[in-house]
Amino acid sequence: MIPIDFEYYRPAAADEAVRLFQQLSSQGKEPVYYSGGTEIITLARINLFQTRAVIDIKGIPECSALAFQDQKLVLGSALTLSRIYDSNVFPLLGEVAAGIADRTSRNKITLGGNLFSRLIYREAVLPLLLTDSVLLIAGRSGVKQIQIDRIFDRTMQVEKGDFVAAAMTDLNYLSMRYAAVKKRKIAEIDYPLVSLAAIRVDGMIRLAFSGVCAFPFRSRLMEEILNRGRQPLKSRIEEAVGQLPAPILSDIRGSAEYREYVLKNVLSESIRELGGA
Amino acid sequence: MEDREGCQVIVNLRVNDEIRSAVARPADTLLDVLREKLGLTGAKPGCKNGDCGACTVLVDGWPQKSCLVLAVEAVGQWITTIEGLKDTPIQRAFIEQWAFQCGYCTPGFIMNSHGLIQHHPNANDETIKDWLSSNICRCTGYREIKDAVTSVLKEK
């Protein structure tokens, strides 16, 4: 049983959702946008999440979009991870999404929910970072388009009251060679020791990571090092791992030393797979 | 559906081809409403954290863990619980393949397997494994459960 009480709203339009948020905020109800809701429910059940109002965005058409428009793929933030995988429209995102939680949970977990997760992994962001995807952000001034690397810095940095309605990705990226690797400690369903997504764009390999540090990231500095074709791969990897943006995680799933070992192997395999050795 | 903080609301749910009404809090999970308000105790509370799958039901034909769904969210959707399945092939296969021991996880496994068979009548081993990994059997009867699913898929 969830021990807190909250109001439930299901607006049918983005502007209605934003207005509701403002109204409920002014009443001190600390509203939250609700999509799949799996994290809100599980955290609220153990008193780790407080709100007095949830605004369910699943009734907003833009949030459920799965469409091609002006040479871009549009994926609504309320699409479930299973729907994205099953549609096969964005194979890299589908494959990364299929590694999150378990199949039945992915029938509820949504793209937007994963991007805004309180957990440190947020793996669905990796393919969006690699493909310079653009987010449609609904807010008081209407719907803005913002490239994801301008709004994702360790976590999503949207203004209070704004929400992500959809992600748009250039179609050219969808057919590019990619690699997606998720290494876990033992079980097939678990948080990652190392989760890597990579894509080859114009002969250069882009890479993004989750589970390595305390936040997901794409590092252009590491990419620059790893793409130096004349330098031996092993040496590039050693140098790149020295440029991680934060200390390597050390927790119950793996020590920092073990994670580093796994990371180097995953990098080597993925770069070879994409022809960057 | 009127909603005021702290107040209960009337939730009309379409469960097993019937419209069922319940008075519930917006924060009540579908699992709790099914069991405590509607008397449908087939969906089992296990972890209540989305890990074990014992509470799996079908929502618009897709398996979902009812502990991860608010009852108010499910308004307007088709909900099927184990009570809504009558002598289906997967139920018969569970008996024929000895696919349960203590039986606590069985309703969740059957609902998930039924969903799998409906959506993927030609499912390969990888898909079967992916879907069945959503549920936990404390008695570890996984082999027999998979055999039950496979036997139905072969019939199809």
XYZ file of C-alpha atoms in Angstrom, chain A:
277
model
C 0.000 0.000 0.000
C 1.189 3.494 -0.795
C 1.038 5.345 2.537
C 0.614 8.830 1.088
C -2.448 10.340 -0.530
C -2.281 12.307 -3.721
C -4.624 13.700 -6.292
C -4.595 12.210 -9.781
C -5.021 14.214 -12.968
C -4.961 13.037 -16.563
C -4.887 16.050 -18.892
C -5.545 15.590 -22.617
C -3.203 18.332 -23.841
C 0.306 19.550 -23.046
C -0.747 23.118 -22.237
C -3.430 21.782 -19.907
C -0.780 19.717 -18.096
C 1.487 22.741 -17.696
C -1.384 24.872 -16.393
C -2.329 22.159 -13.940
C 1.245 21.988 -12.713
C 1.329 25.738 -12.065
C -2.034 25.672 -10.351
C -1.180 22.729 -8.114
C 2.230 24.199 -7.318
C 0.640 27.447 -6.190
C -1.509 25.369 -3.863
C 1.632 23.853 -2.348
C 0.895 20.365 -3.611
C 4.346 19.761 -5.102
C 2.945 18.071 -8.215
C 4.921 15.651 -10.315
C 4.464 14.523 -13.876
C 3.594 10.856 -14.061
C 4.228 8.592 -17.007
C 4.916 4.894 -16.381
C 4.954 5.661 -12.686
C 6.881 2.549 -11.678
C 9.506 4.488 -9.750
C 6.998 6.833 -8.134
C 4.924 3.871 -6.947
C 7.842 1.821 -5.625
C 9.510 4.757 -3.879
C 6.257 6.125 -2.446
C 5.452 2.693 -1.045
C 8.540 2.893 1.171
C 8.168 6.574 2.000
C 10.980 7.749 -0.240
C 8.762 9.839 -2.488
C 6.358 12.573 -1.497
C 3.818 14.420 -3.565
C 0.240 15.554 -3.155
C -0.644 15.484 -6.836
C 0.378 13.507 -9.885
C -0.251 14.617 -13.451
C -0.446 11.619 -15.779
C 0.832 12.602 -19.217
C -0.208 9.402 -21.001
C -3.381 11.040 -22.311
C -1.443 13.734 -24.188
C -1.189 12.795 -27.889
C 2.357 14.143 -28.374
C 3.572 11.989 -25.508
C 2.333 8.825 -27.211
C 3.606 9.667 -30.690
C 5.548 7.156 -32.712
C 5.877 8.854 -36.063
C 8.162 9.963 -38.847
C 8.083 13.653 -39.545
C 10.370 15.863 -41.659
C 13.140 13.277 -41.869
C 12.980 12.707 -38.135
C 11.687 9.938 -35.934
C 9.424 11.249 -33.189
C 9.107 9.136 -30.052
C 6.694 10.286 -27.362
C 7.979 10.308 -23.829
C 5.087 8.132 -22.641
C 5.944 5.300 -25.017
C 6.888 2.216 -23.087
C 10.327 0.716 -23.488
C 8.695 -2.463 -24.805
C 6.825 -0.502 -27.465
C 10.049 1.123 -28.630
C 11.819 -2.246 -28.755
C 8.958 -4.018 -30.518
C 8.588 -1.258 -33.109
C 12.262 -1.658 -34.135
C 12.236 1.902 -35.482
C 15.373 2.886 -33.568
C 17.355 -0.337 -33.148
C 20.064 1.105 -30.881
C 17.546 2.663 -28.521
C 15.432 -0.486 -28.641
C 18.361 -2.677 -27.727
C 19.514 -0.455 -24.888
C 15.933 -0.186 -23.617
C 15.553 -3.969 -23.727
C 18.339 -4.247 -21.166
C 16.466 -2.191 -18.585
C 14.538 -4.047 -15.868
C 12.495 -7.019 -17.147
C 10.060 -7.416 -20.020
C 6.856 -7.018 -18.006
C 8.211 -3.961 -16.212
C 9.204 -2.522 -19.569
C 5.556 -2.815 -20.565
C 5.042 0.016 -18.053
C 8.338 1.906 -17.857
C 8.396 4.753 -20.354
C 11.094 6.582 -22.257
C 10.450 9.809 -20.364
C 10.320 8.034 -17.037
C 13.716 6.480 -17.607
C 15.264 9.804 -18.634
C 14.057 11.350 -15.367
C 14.777 8.349 -13.149
C 16.142 9.007 -9.683
C 18.379 6.003 -10.122
C 21.804 6.781 -11.473
C 21.619 4.678 -14.642
C 19.031 6.274 -16.964
C 20.326 4.146 -19.830
C 17.747 5.312 -22.372
C 19.600 8.607 -22.578
C 22.688 6.985 -24.126
C 21.343 6.511 -27.684
C 19.767 9.973 -27.592
C 23.113 11.531 -26.652
C 24.907 9.650 -29.424
C 22.432 10.747 -32.094
C 22.165 14.426 -31.147
C 18.471 13.912 -30.567
C 16.249 16.894 -29.903
C 13.768 16.948 -27.057
C 10.389 18.610 -27.267
C 9.958 20.345 -23.920
C 6.496 21.549 -22.963
C 6.417 24.512 -20.618
C 4.788 27.830 -19.870
C 6.120 29.375 -23.069
C 4.830 26.541 -25.235
C 6.837 23.711 -26.729
C 10.572 24.249 -27.156
C 13.032 22.118 -29.101
C 16.335 21.600 -27.317
C 19.200 19.322 -28.312
C 19.677 16.769 -25.591
C 23.317 17.566 -24.819
C 22.222 21.090 -23.883
C 19.750 19.840 -21.355
C 21.267 16.631 -20.042
C 24.194 17.073 -17.688
C 24.335 14.029 -15.445
C 20.572 14.440 -15.024
C 17.830 16.118 -16.998
C 17.964 19.854 -16.346
C 14.482 21.043 -17.244
C 12.859 24.019 -15.590
C 10.331 23.351 -12.874
C 6.936 22.762 -14.432
C 8.340 21.735 -17.814
C 8.191 18.198 -19.102
C 9.572 16.246 -22.034
C 6.806 15.471 -24.500
C 8.879 13.670 -27.130
C 12.326 13.025 -28.576
C 13.191 13.613 -32.232
C 16.042 11.815 -33.946
C 17.376 12.383 -37.437
C 16.554 9.383 -39.627
C 20.138 9.141 -40.869
C 21.251 7.872 -37.479
C 18.796 5.027 -37.354
C 20.571 2.845 -39.890
C 24.138 3.474 -38.742
C 26.283 0.677 -37.332
C 26.092 0.488 -33.588
C 27.072 -1.578 -30.580
C 25.174 -1.937 -27.319
C 26.690 -3.906 -24.467
C 25.423 -4.269 -20.929
C 27.490 -6.213 -18.426
C 25.922 -7.188 -15.128
C 27.397 -8.846 -12.064
C 25.628 -12.215 -12.374
C 21.927 -12.050 -13.055
C 20.420 -11.296 -16.440
C 18.196 -8.649 -14.895
C 20.127 -6.151 -12.849
C 21.616 -2.700 -12.892
C 24.762 -2.483 -14.979
C 28.376 -2.899 -14.045
C 29.026 -1.261 -17.375
C 26.522 -0.278 -20.028
C 27.964 1.041 -23.267
C 26.267 2.321 -26.388
C 28.298 3.214 -29.452
C 27.566 4.318 -32.991
C 29.772 4.862 -36.007
C 29.130 8.243 -37.626
C 31.148 9.291 -40.690
C 33.968 6.936 -39.764
C 34.151 8.115 -36.163
C 32.871 6.131 -33.208
C 30.763 7.873 -30.601
C 30.408 6.284 -27.184
C 28.190 6.817 -24.155
C 28.243 5.037 -20.822
C 26.104 4.160 -17.842
C 27.045 2.303 -14.690
C 30.687 3.370 -14.942
C 30.402 6.615 -12.980
C 27.569 7.900 -10.814
C 25.771 9.284 -13.872
C 25.405 8.471 -17.574
C 27.591 10.436 -19.949
C 29.018 10.861 -23.405
C 32.607 12.125 -23.429
C 33.899 13.833 -26.547
C 37.388 13.846 -25.033
C 37.312 10.063 -24.676
C 35.919 9.766 -28.207
C 38.786 11.872 -29.573
C 41.321 9.573 -27.923
C 39.569 6.345 -28.887
C 39.313 7.388 -32.532
C 43.065 7.960 -33.001
C 43.536 5.322 -35.644
C 47.331 5.282 -35.632
C 47.661 4.614 -31.920
C 47.356 0.972 -30.778
C 43.876 0.232 -29.449
C 45.087 -0.937 -26.051
C 47.007 2.286 -25.536
C 44.012 4.390 -26.649
C 41.772 2.601 -24.186
C 44.254 3.088 -21.320
C 44.453 6.785 -22.115
C 40.699 7.213 -22.548
C 39.858 5.482 -19.278
C 42.191 7.974 -17.610
C 39.866 10.721 -18.838
C 36.629 9.523 -17.292
C 34.561 12.476 -16.046
C 34.273 11.141 -12.480
C 35.584 8.331 -10.270
C 34.562 4.823 -11.270
C 31.734 3.450 -9.169
C 32.610 0.995 -6.457
C 29.636 -0.787 -4.937
C 28.079 -4.145 -4.186
C 27.906 -4.954 -7.899
C 31.596 -4.466 -8.459
C 34.673 -2.706 -7.170
C 36.097 0.214 -9.125
C 39.019 -1.990 -10.137
C 36.724 -4.705 -11.511
C 34.519 -2.187 -13.285
C 37.592 -0.677 -14.925
C 38.654 -4.124 -16.107
C 35.186 -4.805 -17.529
C 35.043 -1.342 -19.107
C 38.334 -1.863 -20.935
C 37.171 -5.201 -22.312
C 33.835 -3.791 -23.386
C 35.552 -0.876 -25.082
C 37.928 -3.176 -26.909
C 35.130 -5.471 -28.129
C 32.844 -2.635 -29.183
C 35.485 -0.655 -31.019
C 36.613 -3.758 -32.890
C 32.997 -4.563 -33.725
C 32.569 -1.108 -35.236
C 35.781 -1.317 -37.212
C 37.706 1.181 -35.147
C 40.601 -1.060 -34.130
